[in-house]
CSV table of C-alpha atoms and ligand atoms in Angstrom, one decimal:
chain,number,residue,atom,x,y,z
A,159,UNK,CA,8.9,-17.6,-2.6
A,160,UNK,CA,11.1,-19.0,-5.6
A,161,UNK,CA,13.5,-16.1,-6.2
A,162,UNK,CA,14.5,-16.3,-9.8
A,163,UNK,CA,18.5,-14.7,-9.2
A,164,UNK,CA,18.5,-12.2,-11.7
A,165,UNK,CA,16.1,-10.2,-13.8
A,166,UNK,CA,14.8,-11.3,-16.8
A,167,UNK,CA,11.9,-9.4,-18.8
A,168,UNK,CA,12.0,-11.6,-21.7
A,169,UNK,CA,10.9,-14.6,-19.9
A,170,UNK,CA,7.7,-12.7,-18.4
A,171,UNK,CA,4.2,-12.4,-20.1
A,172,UNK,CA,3.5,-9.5,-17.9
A,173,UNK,CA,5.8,-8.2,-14.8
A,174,UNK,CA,6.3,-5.3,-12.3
A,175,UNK,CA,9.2,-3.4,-11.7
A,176,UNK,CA,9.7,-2.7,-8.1
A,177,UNK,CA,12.2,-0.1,-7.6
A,178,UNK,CA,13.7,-0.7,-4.0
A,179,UNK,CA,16.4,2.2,-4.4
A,180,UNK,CA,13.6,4.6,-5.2
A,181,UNK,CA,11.6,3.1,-2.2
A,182,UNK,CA,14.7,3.5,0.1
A,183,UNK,CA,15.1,7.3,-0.9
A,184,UNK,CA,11.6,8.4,-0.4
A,185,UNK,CA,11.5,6.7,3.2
A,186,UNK,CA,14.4,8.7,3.7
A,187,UNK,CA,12.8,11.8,2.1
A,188,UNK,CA,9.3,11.4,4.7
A,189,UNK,CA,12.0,11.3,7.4
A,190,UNK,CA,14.1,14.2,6.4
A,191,UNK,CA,10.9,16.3,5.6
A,192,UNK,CA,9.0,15.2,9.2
A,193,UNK,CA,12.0,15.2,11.1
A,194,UNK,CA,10.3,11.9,12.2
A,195,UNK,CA,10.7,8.0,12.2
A,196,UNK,CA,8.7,6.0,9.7
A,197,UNK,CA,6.6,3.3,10.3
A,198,UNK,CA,6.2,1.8,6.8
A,199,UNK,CA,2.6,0.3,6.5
A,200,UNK,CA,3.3,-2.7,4.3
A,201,UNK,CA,-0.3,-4.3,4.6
A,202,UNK,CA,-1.8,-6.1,1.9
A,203,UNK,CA,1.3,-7.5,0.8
A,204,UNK,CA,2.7,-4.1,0.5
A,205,UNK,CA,-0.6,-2.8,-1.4
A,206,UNK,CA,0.9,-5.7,-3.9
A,207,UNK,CA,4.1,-4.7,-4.6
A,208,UNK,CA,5.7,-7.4,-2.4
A,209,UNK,CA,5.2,-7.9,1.6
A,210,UNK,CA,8.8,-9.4,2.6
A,211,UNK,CA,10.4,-7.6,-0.2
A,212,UNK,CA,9.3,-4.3,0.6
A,213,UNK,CA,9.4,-5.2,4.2
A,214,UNK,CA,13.2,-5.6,3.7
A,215,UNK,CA,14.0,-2.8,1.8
A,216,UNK,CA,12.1,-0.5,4.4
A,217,UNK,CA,14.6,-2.4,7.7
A,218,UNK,CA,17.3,-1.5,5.2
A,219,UNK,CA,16.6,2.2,5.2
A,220,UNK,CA,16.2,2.2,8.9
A,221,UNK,CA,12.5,2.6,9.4
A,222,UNK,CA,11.8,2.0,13.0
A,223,UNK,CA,8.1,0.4,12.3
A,224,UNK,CA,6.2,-1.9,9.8
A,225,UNK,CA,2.5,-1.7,10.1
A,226,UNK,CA,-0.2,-4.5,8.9
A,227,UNK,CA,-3.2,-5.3,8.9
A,228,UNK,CA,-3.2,-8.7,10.1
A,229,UNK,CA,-1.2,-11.0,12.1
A,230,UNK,CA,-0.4,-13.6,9.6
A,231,UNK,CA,1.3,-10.8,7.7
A,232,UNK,CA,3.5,-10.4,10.9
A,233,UNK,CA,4.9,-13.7,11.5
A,234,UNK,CA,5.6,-13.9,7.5
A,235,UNK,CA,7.5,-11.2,7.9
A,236,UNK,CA,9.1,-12.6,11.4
A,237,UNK,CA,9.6,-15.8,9.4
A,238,UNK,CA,11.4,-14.5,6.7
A,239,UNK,CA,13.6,-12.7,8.9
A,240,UNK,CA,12.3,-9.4,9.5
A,241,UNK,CA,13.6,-7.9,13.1
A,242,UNK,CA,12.0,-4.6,13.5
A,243,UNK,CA,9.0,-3.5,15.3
A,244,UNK,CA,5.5,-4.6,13.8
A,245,UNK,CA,2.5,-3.3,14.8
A,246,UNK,CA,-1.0,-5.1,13.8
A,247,UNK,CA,-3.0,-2.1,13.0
A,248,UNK,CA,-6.2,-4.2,12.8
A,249,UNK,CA,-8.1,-6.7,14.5
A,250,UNK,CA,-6.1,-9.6,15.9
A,251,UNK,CA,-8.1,-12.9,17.4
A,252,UNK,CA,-7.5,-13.2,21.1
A,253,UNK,CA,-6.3,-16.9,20.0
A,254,UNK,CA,-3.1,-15.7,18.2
A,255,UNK,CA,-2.1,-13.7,21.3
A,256,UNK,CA,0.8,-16.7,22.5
A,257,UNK,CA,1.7,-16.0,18.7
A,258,UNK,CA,2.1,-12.3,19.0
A,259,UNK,CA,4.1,-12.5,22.2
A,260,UNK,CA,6.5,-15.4,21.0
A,261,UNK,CA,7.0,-13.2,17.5
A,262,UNK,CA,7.6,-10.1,19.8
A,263,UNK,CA,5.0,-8.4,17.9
A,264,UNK,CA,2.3,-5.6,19.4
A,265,UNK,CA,-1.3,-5.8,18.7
A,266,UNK,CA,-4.0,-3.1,18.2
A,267,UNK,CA,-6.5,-3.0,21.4
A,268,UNK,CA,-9.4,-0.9,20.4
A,269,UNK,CA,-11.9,-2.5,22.7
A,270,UNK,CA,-12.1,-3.1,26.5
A,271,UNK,CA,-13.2,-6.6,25.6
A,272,UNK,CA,-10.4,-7.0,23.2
A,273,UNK,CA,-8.0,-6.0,25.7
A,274,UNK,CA,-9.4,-8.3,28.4
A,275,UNK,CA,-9.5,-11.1,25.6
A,276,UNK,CA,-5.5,-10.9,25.3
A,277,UNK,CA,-4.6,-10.4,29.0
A,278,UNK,CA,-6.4,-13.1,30.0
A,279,UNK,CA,-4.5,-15.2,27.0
A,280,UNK,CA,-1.3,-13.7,27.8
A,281,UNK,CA,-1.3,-14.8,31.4
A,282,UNK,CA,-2.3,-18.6,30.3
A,283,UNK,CA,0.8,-18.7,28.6
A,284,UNK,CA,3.3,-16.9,31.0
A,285,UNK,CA,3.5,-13.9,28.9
A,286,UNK,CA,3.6,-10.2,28.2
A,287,UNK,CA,1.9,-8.7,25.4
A,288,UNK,CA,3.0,-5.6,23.4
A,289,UNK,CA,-0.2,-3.1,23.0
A,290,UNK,CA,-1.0,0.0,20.9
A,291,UNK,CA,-4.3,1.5,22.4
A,292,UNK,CA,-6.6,2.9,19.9
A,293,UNK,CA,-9.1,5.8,20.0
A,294,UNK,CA,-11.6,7.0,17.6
A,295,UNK,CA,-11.1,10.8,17.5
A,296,UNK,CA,-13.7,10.5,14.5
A,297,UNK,CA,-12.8,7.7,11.8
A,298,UNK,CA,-16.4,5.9,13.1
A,299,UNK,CA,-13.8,2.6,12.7
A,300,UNK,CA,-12.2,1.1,15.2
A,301,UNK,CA,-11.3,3.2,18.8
A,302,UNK,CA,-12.4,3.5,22.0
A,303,UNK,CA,-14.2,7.2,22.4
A,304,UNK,CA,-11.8,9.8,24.0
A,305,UNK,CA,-13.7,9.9,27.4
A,306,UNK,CA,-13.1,5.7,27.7
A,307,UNK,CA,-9.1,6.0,27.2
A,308,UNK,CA,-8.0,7.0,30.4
A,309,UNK,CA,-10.3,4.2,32.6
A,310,UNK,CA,-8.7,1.5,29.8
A,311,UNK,CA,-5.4,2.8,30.1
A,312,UNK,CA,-5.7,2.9,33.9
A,313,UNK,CA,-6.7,-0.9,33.5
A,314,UNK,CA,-4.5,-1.7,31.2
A,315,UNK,CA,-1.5,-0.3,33.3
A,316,UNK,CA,-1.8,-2.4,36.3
A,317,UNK,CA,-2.2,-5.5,34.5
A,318,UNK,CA,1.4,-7.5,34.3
A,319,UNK,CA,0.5,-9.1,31.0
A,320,UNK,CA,0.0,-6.2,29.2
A,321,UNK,CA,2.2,-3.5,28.1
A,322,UNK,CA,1.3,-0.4,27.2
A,323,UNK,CA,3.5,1.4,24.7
A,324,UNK,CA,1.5,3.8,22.5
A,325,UNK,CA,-1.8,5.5,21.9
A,326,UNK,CA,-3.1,6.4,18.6
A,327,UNK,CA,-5.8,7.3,16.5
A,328,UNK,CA,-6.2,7.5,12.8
A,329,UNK,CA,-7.8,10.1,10.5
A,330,UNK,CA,-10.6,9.9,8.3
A,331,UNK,CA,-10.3,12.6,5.3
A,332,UNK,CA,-7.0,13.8,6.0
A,333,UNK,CA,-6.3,13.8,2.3
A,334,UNK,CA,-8.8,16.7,2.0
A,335,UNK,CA,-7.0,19.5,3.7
A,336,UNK,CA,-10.4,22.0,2.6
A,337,UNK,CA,-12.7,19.9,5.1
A,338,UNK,CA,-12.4,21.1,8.6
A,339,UNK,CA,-12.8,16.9,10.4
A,340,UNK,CA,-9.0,16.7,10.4
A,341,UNK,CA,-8.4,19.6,12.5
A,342,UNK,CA,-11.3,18.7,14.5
A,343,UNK,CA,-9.7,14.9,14.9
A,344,UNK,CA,-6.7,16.5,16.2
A,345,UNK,CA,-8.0,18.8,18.4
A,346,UNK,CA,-9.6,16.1,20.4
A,347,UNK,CA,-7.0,14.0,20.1
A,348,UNK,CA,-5.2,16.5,21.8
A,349,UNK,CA,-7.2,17.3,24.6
A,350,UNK,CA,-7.1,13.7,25.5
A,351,UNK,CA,-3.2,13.2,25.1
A,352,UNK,CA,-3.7,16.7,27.7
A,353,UNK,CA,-5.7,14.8,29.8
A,354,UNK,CA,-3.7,11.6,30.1
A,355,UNK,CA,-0.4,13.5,30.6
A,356,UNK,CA,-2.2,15.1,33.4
A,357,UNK,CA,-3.2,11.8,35.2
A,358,UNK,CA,0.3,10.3,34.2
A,359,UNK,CA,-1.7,7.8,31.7
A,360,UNK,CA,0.3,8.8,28.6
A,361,UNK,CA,2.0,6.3,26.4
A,362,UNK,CA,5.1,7.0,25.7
A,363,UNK,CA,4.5,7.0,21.6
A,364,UNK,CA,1.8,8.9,20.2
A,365,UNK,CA,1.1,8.2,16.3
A,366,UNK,CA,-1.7,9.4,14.0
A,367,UNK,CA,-0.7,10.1,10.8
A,368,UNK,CA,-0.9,8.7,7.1
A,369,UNK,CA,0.2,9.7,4.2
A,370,UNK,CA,-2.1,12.5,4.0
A,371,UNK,CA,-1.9,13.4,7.7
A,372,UNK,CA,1.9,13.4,7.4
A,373,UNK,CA,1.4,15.9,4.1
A,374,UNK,CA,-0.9,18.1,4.9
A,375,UNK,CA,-0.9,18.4,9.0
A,376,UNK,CA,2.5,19.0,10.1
A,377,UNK,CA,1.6,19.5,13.6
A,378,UNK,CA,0.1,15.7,13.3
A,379,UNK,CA,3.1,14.0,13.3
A,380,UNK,CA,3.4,13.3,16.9
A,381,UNK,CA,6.4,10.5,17.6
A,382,UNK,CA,6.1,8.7,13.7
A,383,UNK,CA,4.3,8.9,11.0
A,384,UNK,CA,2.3,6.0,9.3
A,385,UNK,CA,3.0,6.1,6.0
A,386,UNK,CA,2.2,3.7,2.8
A,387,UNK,CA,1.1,5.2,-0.5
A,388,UNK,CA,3.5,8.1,-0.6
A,389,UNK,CA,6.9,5.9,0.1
A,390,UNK,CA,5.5,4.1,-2.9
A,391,UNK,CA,5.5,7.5,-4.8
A,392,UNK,CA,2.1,7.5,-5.6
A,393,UNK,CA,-0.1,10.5,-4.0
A,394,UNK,CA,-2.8,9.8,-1.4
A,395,UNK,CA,-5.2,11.8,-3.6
A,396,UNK,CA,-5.9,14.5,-6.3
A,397,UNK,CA,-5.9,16.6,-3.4
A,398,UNK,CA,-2.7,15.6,-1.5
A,399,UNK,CA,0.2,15.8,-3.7
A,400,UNK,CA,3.4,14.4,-2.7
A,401,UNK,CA,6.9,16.2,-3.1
A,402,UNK,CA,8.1,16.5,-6.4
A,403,UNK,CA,10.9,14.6,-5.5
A,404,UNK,CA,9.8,11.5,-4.7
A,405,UNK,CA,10.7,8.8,-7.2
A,406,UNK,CA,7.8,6.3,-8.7
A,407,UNK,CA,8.7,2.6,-7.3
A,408,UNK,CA,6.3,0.9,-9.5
A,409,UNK,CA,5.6,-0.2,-13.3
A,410,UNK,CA,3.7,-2.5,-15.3
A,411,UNK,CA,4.4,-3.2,-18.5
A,412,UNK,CA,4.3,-6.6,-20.7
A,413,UNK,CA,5.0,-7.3,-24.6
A,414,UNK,CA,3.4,-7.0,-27.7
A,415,UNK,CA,2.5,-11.1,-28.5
A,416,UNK,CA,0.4,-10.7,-31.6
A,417,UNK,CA,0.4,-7.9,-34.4
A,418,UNK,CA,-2.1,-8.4,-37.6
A,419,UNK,CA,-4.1,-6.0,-39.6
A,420,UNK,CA,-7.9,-6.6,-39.7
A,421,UNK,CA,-10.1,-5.6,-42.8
A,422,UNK,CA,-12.2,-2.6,-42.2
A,423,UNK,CA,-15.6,-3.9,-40.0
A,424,UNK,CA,-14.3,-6.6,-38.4
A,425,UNK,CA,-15.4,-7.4,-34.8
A,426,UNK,CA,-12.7,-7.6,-31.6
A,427,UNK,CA,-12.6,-9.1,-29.0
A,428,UNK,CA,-15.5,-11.1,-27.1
A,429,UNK,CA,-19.0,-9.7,-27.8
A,430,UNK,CA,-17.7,-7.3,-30.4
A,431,UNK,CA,-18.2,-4.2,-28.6
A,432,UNK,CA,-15.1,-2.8,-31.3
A,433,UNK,CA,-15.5,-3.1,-35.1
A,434,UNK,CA,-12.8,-1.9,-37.0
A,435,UNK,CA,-13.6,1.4,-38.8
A,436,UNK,CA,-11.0,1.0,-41.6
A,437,UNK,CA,-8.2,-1.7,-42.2
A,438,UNK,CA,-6.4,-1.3,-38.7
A,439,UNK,CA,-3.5,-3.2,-37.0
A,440,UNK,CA,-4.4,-4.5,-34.2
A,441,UNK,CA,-2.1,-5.9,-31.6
A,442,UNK,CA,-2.8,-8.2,-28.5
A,443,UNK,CA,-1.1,-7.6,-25.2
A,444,UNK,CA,-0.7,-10.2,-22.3
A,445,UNK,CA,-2.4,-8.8,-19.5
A,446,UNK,CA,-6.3,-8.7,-18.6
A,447,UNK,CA,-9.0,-8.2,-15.9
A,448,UNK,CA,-7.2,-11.5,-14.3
A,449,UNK,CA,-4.0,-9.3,-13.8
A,450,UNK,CA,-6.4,-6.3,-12.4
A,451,UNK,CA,-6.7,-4.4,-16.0
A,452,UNK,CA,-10.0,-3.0,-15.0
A,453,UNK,CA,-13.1,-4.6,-17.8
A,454,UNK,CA,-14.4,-1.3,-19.1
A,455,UNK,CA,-13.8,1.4,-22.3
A,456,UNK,CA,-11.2,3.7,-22.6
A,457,UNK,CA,-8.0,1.8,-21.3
A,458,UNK,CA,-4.8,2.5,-23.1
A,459,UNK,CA,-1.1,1.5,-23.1
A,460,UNK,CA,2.3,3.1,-24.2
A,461,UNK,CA,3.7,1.1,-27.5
A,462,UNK,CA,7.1,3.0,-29.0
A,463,UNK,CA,7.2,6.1,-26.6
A,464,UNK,CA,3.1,6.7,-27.7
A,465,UNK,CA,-0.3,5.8,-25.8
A,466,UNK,CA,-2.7,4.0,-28.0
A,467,UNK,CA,-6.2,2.8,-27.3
A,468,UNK,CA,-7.1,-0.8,-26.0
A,469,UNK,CA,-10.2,-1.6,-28.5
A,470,UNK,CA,-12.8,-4.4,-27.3
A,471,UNK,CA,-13.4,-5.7,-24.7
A,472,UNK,CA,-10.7,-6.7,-22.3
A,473,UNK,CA,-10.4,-10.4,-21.8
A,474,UNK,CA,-9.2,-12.6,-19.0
A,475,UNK,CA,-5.5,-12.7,-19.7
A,476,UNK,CA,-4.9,-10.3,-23.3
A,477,UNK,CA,-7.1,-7.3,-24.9
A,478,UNK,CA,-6.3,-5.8,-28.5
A,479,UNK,CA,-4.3,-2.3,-29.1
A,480,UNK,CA,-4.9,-0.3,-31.9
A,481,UNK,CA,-1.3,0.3,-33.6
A,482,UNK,CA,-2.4,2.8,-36.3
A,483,UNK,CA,-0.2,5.3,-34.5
A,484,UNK,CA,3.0,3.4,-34.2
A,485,UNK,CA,3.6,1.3,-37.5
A,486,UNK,CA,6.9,0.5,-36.3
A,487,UNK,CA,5.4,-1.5,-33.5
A,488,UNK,CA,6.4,-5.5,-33.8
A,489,UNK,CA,5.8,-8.4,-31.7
A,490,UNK,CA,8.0,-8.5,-28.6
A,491,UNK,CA,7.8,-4.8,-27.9
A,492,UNK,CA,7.7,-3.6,-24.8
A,493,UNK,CA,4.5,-2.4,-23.8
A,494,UNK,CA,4.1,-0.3,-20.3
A,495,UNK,CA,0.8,0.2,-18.7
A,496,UNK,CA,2.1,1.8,-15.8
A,497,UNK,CA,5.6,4.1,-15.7
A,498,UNK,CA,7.4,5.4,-18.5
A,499,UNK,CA,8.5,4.8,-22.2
A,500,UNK,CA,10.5,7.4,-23.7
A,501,UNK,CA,8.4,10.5,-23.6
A,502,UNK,CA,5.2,9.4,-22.7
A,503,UNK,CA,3.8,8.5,-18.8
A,504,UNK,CA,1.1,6.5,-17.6
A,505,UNK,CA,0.7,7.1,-13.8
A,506,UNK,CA,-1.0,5.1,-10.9
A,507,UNK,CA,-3.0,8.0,-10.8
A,508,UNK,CA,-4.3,7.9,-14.4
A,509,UNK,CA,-5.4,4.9,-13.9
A,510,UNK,CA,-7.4,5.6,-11.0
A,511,UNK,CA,-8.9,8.3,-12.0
A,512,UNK,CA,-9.7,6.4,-15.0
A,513,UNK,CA,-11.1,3.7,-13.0
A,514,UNK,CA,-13.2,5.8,-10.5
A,515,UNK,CA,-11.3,4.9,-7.7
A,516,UNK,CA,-8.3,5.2,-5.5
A,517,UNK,CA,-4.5,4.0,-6.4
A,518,UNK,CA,-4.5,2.3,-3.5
A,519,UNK,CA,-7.3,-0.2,-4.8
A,520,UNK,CA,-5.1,0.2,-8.3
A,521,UNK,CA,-2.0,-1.1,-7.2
A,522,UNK,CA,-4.0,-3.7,-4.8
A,523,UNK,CA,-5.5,-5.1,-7.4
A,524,UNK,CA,-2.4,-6.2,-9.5
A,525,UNK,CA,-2.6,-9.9,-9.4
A,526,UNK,CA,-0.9,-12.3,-7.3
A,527,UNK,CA,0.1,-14.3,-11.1
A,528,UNK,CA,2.0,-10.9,-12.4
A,529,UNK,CA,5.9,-11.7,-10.7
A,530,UNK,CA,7.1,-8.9,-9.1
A,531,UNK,CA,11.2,-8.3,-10.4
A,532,UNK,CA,13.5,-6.2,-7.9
A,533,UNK,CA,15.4,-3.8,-9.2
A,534,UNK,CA,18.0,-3.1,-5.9
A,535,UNK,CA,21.2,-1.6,-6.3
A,536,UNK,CA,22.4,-3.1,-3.1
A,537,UNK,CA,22.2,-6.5,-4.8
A,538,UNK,CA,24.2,-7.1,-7.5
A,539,UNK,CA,21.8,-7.6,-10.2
A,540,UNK,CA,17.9,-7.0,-8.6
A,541,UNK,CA,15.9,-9.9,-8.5
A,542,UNK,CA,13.0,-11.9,-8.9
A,543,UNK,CA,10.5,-13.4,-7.1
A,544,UNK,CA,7.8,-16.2,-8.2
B,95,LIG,C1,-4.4,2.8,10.4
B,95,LIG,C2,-3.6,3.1,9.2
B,95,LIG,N1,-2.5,3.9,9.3
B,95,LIG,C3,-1.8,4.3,8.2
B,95,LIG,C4,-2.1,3.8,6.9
B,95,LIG,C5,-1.3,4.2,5.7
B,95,LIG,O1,-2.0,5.0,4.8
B,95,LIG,P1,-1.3,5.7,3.5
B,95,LIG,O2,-1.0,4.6,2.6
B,95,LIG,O3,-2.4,6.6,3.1
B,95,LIG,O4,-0.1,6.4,4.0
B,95,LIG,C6,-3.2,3.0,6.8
B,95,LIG,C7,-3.6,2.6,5.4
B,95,LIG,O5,-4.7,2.4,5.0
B,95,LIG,C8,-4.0,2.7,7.9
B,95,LIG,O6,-5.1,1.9,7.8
């Protein structure tokens, strides 16, 4: 990663703003309000905002856990200097087990076969391998059923390869406090953890919760909480807010690169899905479906403080703005597509709903091309990277 030393907007087409201070306070907001350690999922390259960036921040403010979804995400992170504990939450091949275990990282074991795969790796190469047993309390994803735990566990236990250091279980509509499967999850997942005390089979850290879980099912948290979306200050849903306190850590924006006025009737944009009704200026922004600006009617951006209409159909790396609104409005503006400009607000959550989807897929899909710029107090002037 090429870091760049200091912000610099001008020199971007298109760029995110990553606020790390506003990161760091709502990790320490989850903590305060759970009275429980985070483990930060950073996953997906941080659901795009920046996997070793993020990951950094979140060590900085003391997290006790990252979570991923794949091993290659861990050693990255071990690579680039990351010390704290990582957890794959997914599936790991039994082949990257010497990996795991020479990058002091714990795998998710979900499977009786699984777990046999990485003992019988782990003893090849001398080792011991950290493990997080998994059940399936309901998600119909990955687990073992409740009534297998405690014959795995009992398995598990006696063999000197593997170490056993959690058992945990993930929910599936937790963001929906109104549907009675969350309580139902946790009811079974406490009969088991009832079960396994009484057999002296218990982990010794118990974790369940997302963001959602975390929100809306206090009595969830158990010894952490897993929590993504809402440390980015983006709710987990229309139905699970987060607290109004929590600070927004991401924006989009990019610059007005072209401002003309088109006679009344004339076609924009590819296929001329737009005509203009009267003489209209028309501006051209540079971002497009490449950067994850979704193809489809009814997109808009914030140009001087106002939200106008995209018109036409977006294109690969620019689509057209209709500027009637905001004459002042001159090449080289600052345009946002997500965040704030002076009054107005375009949230993660517009968009989504906008979309028909999720923020999560949102902020996912923000292209790898768009550079992601730091802003970090702790540094002296935020900064850059690619
Ligand atoms: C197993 C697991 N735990 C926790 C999380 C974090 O979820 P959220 O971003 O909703 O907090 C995820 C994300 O999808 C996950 O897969």
């Amino acid at each position: 990663m090429e870091i760049l030393g200091s912000i610099d907007k001008e020199a971007c087409s298109t760029w995110l703003e990553i606020n790390l201070d506003n990161l760091r306070y709502n990790i320490r907001k989850l903590e305060t309000l759970t009275q429980k350690p985070v483990m930060l999922v950073v996953k997906a390259n941080s659901y795009g905002l920046g996997l070793v960036d993020i990951s950094k921040a979140a060590e900085q403010a003391g997290v006790a856990w990252l979570g991923v979804a794949r091993i290659e995400e861990a050693l990255a992170l071990r690579v680039a200097g990351v010390k704290c504990n990582i957890l794959v939450l997914g599936y790991t091949p039994a082949k990257r087990t010497y990996d795991a275990i020479l990058a002091d990282i714990a795998l998710t074991v979900y499977d009786r076969e699984v777990g046999e795969a990485y003992c019988t790796e782990a003893k090849a190469a001398h080792g011991k391998i950290r493990i997080q047993v998994k059940t399936d309390t309901g998600m119909g994803r990955l687990g073992f059923f409740p009534s297998e735990v405690a014959d795995f566990l009992r398995w598990a236990k006696a063999q000197r390869q593997l170490k056993v250091e959690a058992l945990i279980t993930h929910f599936a509509c937790a963001d929906d406090p109104q549907k009675p499967s969350t309580k139902a999850q946790i009811e079974e997942f406490n009969q088991l953890l009832k079960e396994l005390e009484a057999e002296g089979l218990k982990p010794g850290l118990i974790h369940a919760s997302n963001s959602s879980g975390t929100l809306n099912f206090p009595e969830a948290r158990y010894d952490l909480t897993r929590c993504g979306i809402s440390a980015f200050g983006i709710q987990p849903s229309p139905t699970t807010p987060i607290p109004d306190e929590f600070k927004p850590v991401i924006e989009w924006k990019t610059h007005l690169i072209s401002v003309k006025t088109l006679p009344s009737g004339h076609g924009v944009s590819y296929g001329f899905s737009y005509y203009t009704k009267k003489q209209e200026r028309i501006g051209v922004i540079a971002i497009g479906y490449a950067d994850g600006f979704r193809r489809r009617e009814g997109n808009y951006a914030l140009v001087c403080g106002k939200k106008v209409p995209v018109v036409g159909n977006v294109c690969m790396d620019q689509c057209m703005v209709n500027l009637d609104t905001v004459p002042e409005a001159k090449i080289g503006d600052e345009v946002v597509l997500i965040g704030k400009q002076n009054g107005a607000a375009i949230k993660v959550e517009d968009l989504a709903q906008d979309w028909g989807t999720i923020s999560y897929e949102v902020i996912c899909g923000l292209a790898d091309r768009i550079p992601r710029l730091f802003i970090d107090s702790s540094t002296t002037n935020g900064k850059a990277s690619k």
